[in-house]
XYZ file of C-alpha atoms in Angstrom:
303
model
C 99.484 -0.756 3.637
C 98.177 -4.440 4.527
C 99.501 -4.031 8.138
C 97.870 -0.676 8.416
C 94.733 -2.061 7.564
C 95.046 -4.919 9.654
C 96.016 -2.837 12.828
C 93.095 -0.697 11.988
C 90.588 -3.593 11.891
C 91.919 -5.130 15.055
C 91.816 -1.923 16.879
C 88.380 -1.603 15.763
C 87.291 -5.008 16.969
C 88.909 -4.288 20.475
C 87.103 -1.017 20.494
C 83.672 -2.646 19.687
C 84.438 -5.597 22.170
C 85.343 -3.191 24.956
C 82.523 -0.924 24.416
C 80.383 -3.880 24.435
C 81.447 -4.825 27.910
C 81.033 -1.474 29.409
C 77.462 -1.214 27.736
C 76.438 -4.600 28.958
C 77.667 -4.467 32.700
C 77.532 -0.478 32.961
C 74.896 0.623 30.563
C 72.550 1.740 33.108
C 75.267 4.274 34.763
C 76.775 5.557 31.767
C 73.382 7.029 30.073
C 70.040 7.460 31.521
C 68.312 6.325 28.496
C 70.576 3.571 26.786
C 69.233 0.159 28.603
C 65.388 1.419 27.761
C 66.677 0.118 24.248
C 68.228 -3.059 25.154
C 65.285 -4.971 26.649
C 62.653 -6.970 24.824
C 59.311 -5.697 23.931
C 56.824 -4.660 26.816
C 53.032 -5.230 27.595
C 53.012 -2.841 30.394
C 54.203 0.852 30.315
C 54.626 4.161 32.310
C 55.000 6.918 29.858
C 55.900 10.634 30.377
C 58.696 12.883 31.317
C 61.220 12.848 34.061
C 58.657 13.001 36.608
C 57.261 9.604 35.904
C 60.930 8.484 34.894
C 62.050 9.132 38.492
C 58.622 9.090 40.338
C 57.108 5.758 39.330
C 58.679 2.786 40.262
C 58.023 -0.498 38.013
C 59.061 -3.038 40.829
C 56.423 -1.489 43.241
C 53.660 -1.764 40.583
C 54.549 -5.313 39.925
C 54.453 -6.094 43.621
C 51.071 -4.475 44.376
C 49.099 -4.996 41.171
C 50.459 -8.477 40.551
C 46.926 -10.127 41.061
C 44.942 -7.466 39.343
C 44.668 -9.296 36.044
C 47.468 -6.999 34.237
C 50.050 -8.404 31.978
C 52.997 -7.588 33.919
C 55.927 -6.829 34.498
C 55.603 -3.080 34.152
C 58.185 -1.211 32.037
C 59.011 2.695 32.241
C 59.465 4.245 28.882
C 59.397 7.960 30.189
C 62.398 10.188 29.267
C 62.883 13.803 30.310
C 61.066 17.011 29.448
C 63.839 17.768 26.701
C 62.810 14.837 24.863
C 59.031 13.918 25.820
C 56.204 15.976 24.128
C 53.097 14.126 23.368
C 52.785 13.699 19.641
C 52.976 11.150 16.633
C 56.847 10.467 17.058
C 56.342 9.281 20.763
C 53.277 6.998 19.669
C 55.368 5.637 17.104
C 58.285 4.736 19.250
C 55.892 3.186 21.560
C 54.296 0.861 19.003
C 57.891 -0.071 18.366
C 58.392 -1.139 21.928
C 55.105 -2.613 22.696
C 54.337 -6.342 22.748
C 50.517 -6.491 21.754
C 48.316 -7.555 24.596
C 44.805 -7.162 25.886
C 45.830 -6.976 29.420
C 48.180 -4.422 29.472
C 48.696 -1.415 31.903
C 49.440 2.086 30.730
C 50.277 4.645 33.417
C 50.515 7.795 31.310
C 51.859 11.035 33.270
C 50.352 14.240 32.387
C 50.856 18.145 32.781
C 50.832 21.225 30.734
C 54.401 20.881 29.350
C 53.745 17.769 27.628
C 51.461 19.382 25.303
C 53.047 22.349 24.044
C 54.323 23.903 20.650
C 58.025 24.434 21.212
C 60.713 25.939 19.111
C 61.316 24.192 15.795
C 57.669 22.833 15.848
C 55.708 23.307 12.502
C 52.908 21.054 13.426
C 50.563 22.061 10.634
C 53.122 20.831 8.151
C 53.652 17.672 10.629
C 56.897 18.793 11.827
C 58.046 17.926 14.987
C 60.965 19.339 16.804
C 62.029 16.313 18.649
C 62.411 13.829 16.148
C 66.339 14.275 16.144
C 66.453 12.974 20.033
C 65.775 9.546 21.469
C 63.670 7.453 21.603
C 62.331 8.998 18.261
C 65.796 8.869 16.284
C 66.023 5.053 16.824
C 64.930 2.288 14.741
C 65.853 -0.483 16.744
C 64.677 -0.244 20.491
C 65.045 -4.056 21.723
C 68.513 -4.755 21.091
C 71.546 -5.767 23.683
C 74.231 -4.167 22.947
C 72.675 -1.348 20.935
C 75.311 0.350 18.990
C 72.626 2.173 16.782
C 72.032 4.188 20.058
C 75.903 4.511 20.904
C 76.123 5.826 17.294
C 73.255 8.107 17.332
C 73.281 9.397 20.861
C 77.021 9.320 22.067
C 76.502 12.622 23.153
C 74.494 11.486 26.236
C 76.740 9.074 27.633
C 78.678 9.837 30.717
C 81.425 7.475 31.390
C 82.607 9.200 34.667
C 79.167 7.926 36.249
C 80.570 4.401 36.205
C 82.882 5.437 39.055
C 80.549 7.801 40.707
C 77.202 5.796 40.229
C 74.877 8.451 41.639
C 72.468 7.827 38.705
C 71.450 4.451 37.598
C 68.959 3.552 34.993
C 67.580 0.273 35.908
C 66.574 -2.501 33.483
C 62.917 -1.804 34.304
C 63.427 1.532 32.983
C 63.417 3.457 36.229
C 65.844 6.165 36.772
C 67.450 6.239 40.335
C 68.757 9.455 41.652
C 70.804 9.142 44.671
C 72.538 12.584 44.435
C 69.955 14.117 46.883
C 70.229 17.360 48.554
C 72.314 17.355 51.886
C 70.773 20.517 53.560
C 67.959 23.085 52.950
C 70.467 25.401 51.244
C 70.858 22.701 48.413
C 67.069 21.840 48.248
C 66.421 25.729 48.013
C 68.773 26.141 45.231
C 67.454 23.325 43.342
C 64.334 24.519 43.659
C 64.886 27.747 42.395
C 66.616 26.205 39.323
C 63.466 24.276 38.524
C 61.225 27.055 39.207
C 63.428 29.341 36.835
C 63.219 26.527 34.104
C 59.340 26.323 34.352
C 59.137 30.169 34.078
C 61.097 30.227 30.923
C 58.924 27.528 29.356
C 55.727 29.421 30.055
C 57.292 32.448 28.111
C 58.576 30.274 25.033
C 55.945 27.591 24.817
C 52.285 27.586 23.608
C 49.392 25.431 24.316
C 49.019 23.035 21.398
C 45.417 21.592 20.528
C 47.503 19.621 17.834
C 49.537 17.843 20.438
C 46.231 16.938 22.387
C 44.831 15.737 19.345
C 47.879 13.272 18.719
C 47.798 12.321 22.411
C 44.117 11.182 22.164
C 44.867 9.045 19.071
C 47.653 7.608 21.285
C 45.435 6.782 24.124
C 42.736 5.185 21.779
C 45.565 2.946 20.355
C 46.731 1.944 23.929
C 43.415 1.207 24.846
C 43.288 -1.412 22.326
C 46.019 -3.381 24.494
C 44.762 -2.866 27.811
C 43.832 -0.280 30.463
C 45.061 3.335 30.459
C 45.315 5.684 33.567
C 46.387 9.360 33.388
C 48.292 10.750 36.073
C 49.411 14.307 36.892
C 52.084 13.799 39.852
C 52.751 16.002 42.953
C 54.860 19.034 42.403
C 55.972 22.044 44.685
C 53.307 24.552 44.921
C 55.381 27.189 43.265
C 55.787 25.078 40.049
C 52.231 23.924 40.174
C 51.277 27.910 40.178
C 53.355 28.537 37.235
C 51.461 25.572 35.352
C 48.019 26.651 36.224
C 48.744 30.131 35.191
C 50.149 28.883 31.788
C 47.172 26.567 31.314
C 44.467 27.401 33.723
C 41.963 24.732 32.640
C 44.225 21.746 32.180
C 42.743 19.685 34.744
C 39.110 20.176 33.102
C 40.499 19.100 29.663
C 42.117 16.002 31.217
C 39.115 15.151 33.016
C 36.928 15.791 30.084
C 39.112 13.652 27.971
C 39.065 10.970 30.248
C 35.100 10.804 30.306
C 35.251 10.899 26.655
C 37.219 7.703 26.476
C 36.414 5.995 29.821
C 39.800 6.712 31.310
C 40.407 7.572 34.911
C 42.517 10.671 35.790
C 44.406 10.832 38.849
C 45.203 14.320 39.818
C 47.932 14.194 42.726
C 49.339 17.540 41.662
C 48.316 19.453 45.129
C 49.392 16.512 47.269
C 52.206 17.207 49.812
C 52.575 13.717 50.977
C 55.394 12.901 48.772
C 59.176 14.214 48.988
C 60.571 15.988 46.380
C 64.465 16.761 46.102
C 64.018 19.965 43.892
C 60.432 20.661 43.758
C 59.612 18.766 40.688
C 61.026 15.218 41.035
C 59.775 12.809 43.858
C 62.815 11.567 45.249
C 63.523 7.786 45.251
C 61.997 7.246 48.918
C 59.070 9.051 48.307
C 58.558 7.451 45.071
C 57.788 4.083 46.768
C 55.237 5.494 48.792
C 53.504 7.382 45.721
C 53.703 4.311 43.495
C 52.045 2.281 46.188
C 49.411 5.031 46.395
C 48.734 5.071 42.914
C 48.484 1.270 42.920
C 45.939 1.516 45.361
C 43.887 3.845 43.424
C 44.315 1.849 40.319
C 42.805 -0.942 42.211
C 40.040 1.049 43.499
C 38.935 2.600 40.174
C 37.816 0.014 37.833
C 37.180 2.501 34.784
């Protein structure tokens, strides 16, 4: 019995050691979120879903705003539409990740789907359906290696990507997607997948005044730590039309919210200057140009 327990313990130690090596050296490949929970608290953040996760690059922000008075480096604390819906749970996770400062910069990506009531929500009774997912199910968001993430979110790990290395989450939180369409056939197929997904959202989800209210509270909290800007990112015209039919006065609401809280709303949604690889996400090359233009806009608008 003692030998069995000793062997079991040794096996456990070897497993933990092996996983630690994999996570420290390849964590950015095996999981699209893991690295976000292994770095220290941050003073400046990009917030939102996969549009900002892939389309706004922190290193470009650091280069172009390094002399603008903000406390950098920038960190991308965006996730995907499956996890992110603006509400109290996201704010609470941001608070855990935030290093208090008066000179931070918060680039907040907005579009209609991030203010919706979804399946499982009971917002009148303060039930948020997203709380079982990362980042909300994490108590420790600044630990390396982070075994809490491994235990709670093992289903998100893709160990085969260590070999393929087509997708990488960088230490600054930016997700680099290298698996881009090879021709117009692939591009149109991926666009159709995204269009179908958002049409489905428009049927299943509803506008949520409660989410907007929570978002407003989040903005007021962030303003205590620096400057906040709202950004609606470019998308294909088909997706934009779906969004506008779903929430026709969304831009007006964001402009009103910005005016009330002295925050600039940058609306790039109709821009066709930046390449997407599926109609929804700016590719990593277009992301450089977009991030530069966003930084120029932030410099020009002092509000």
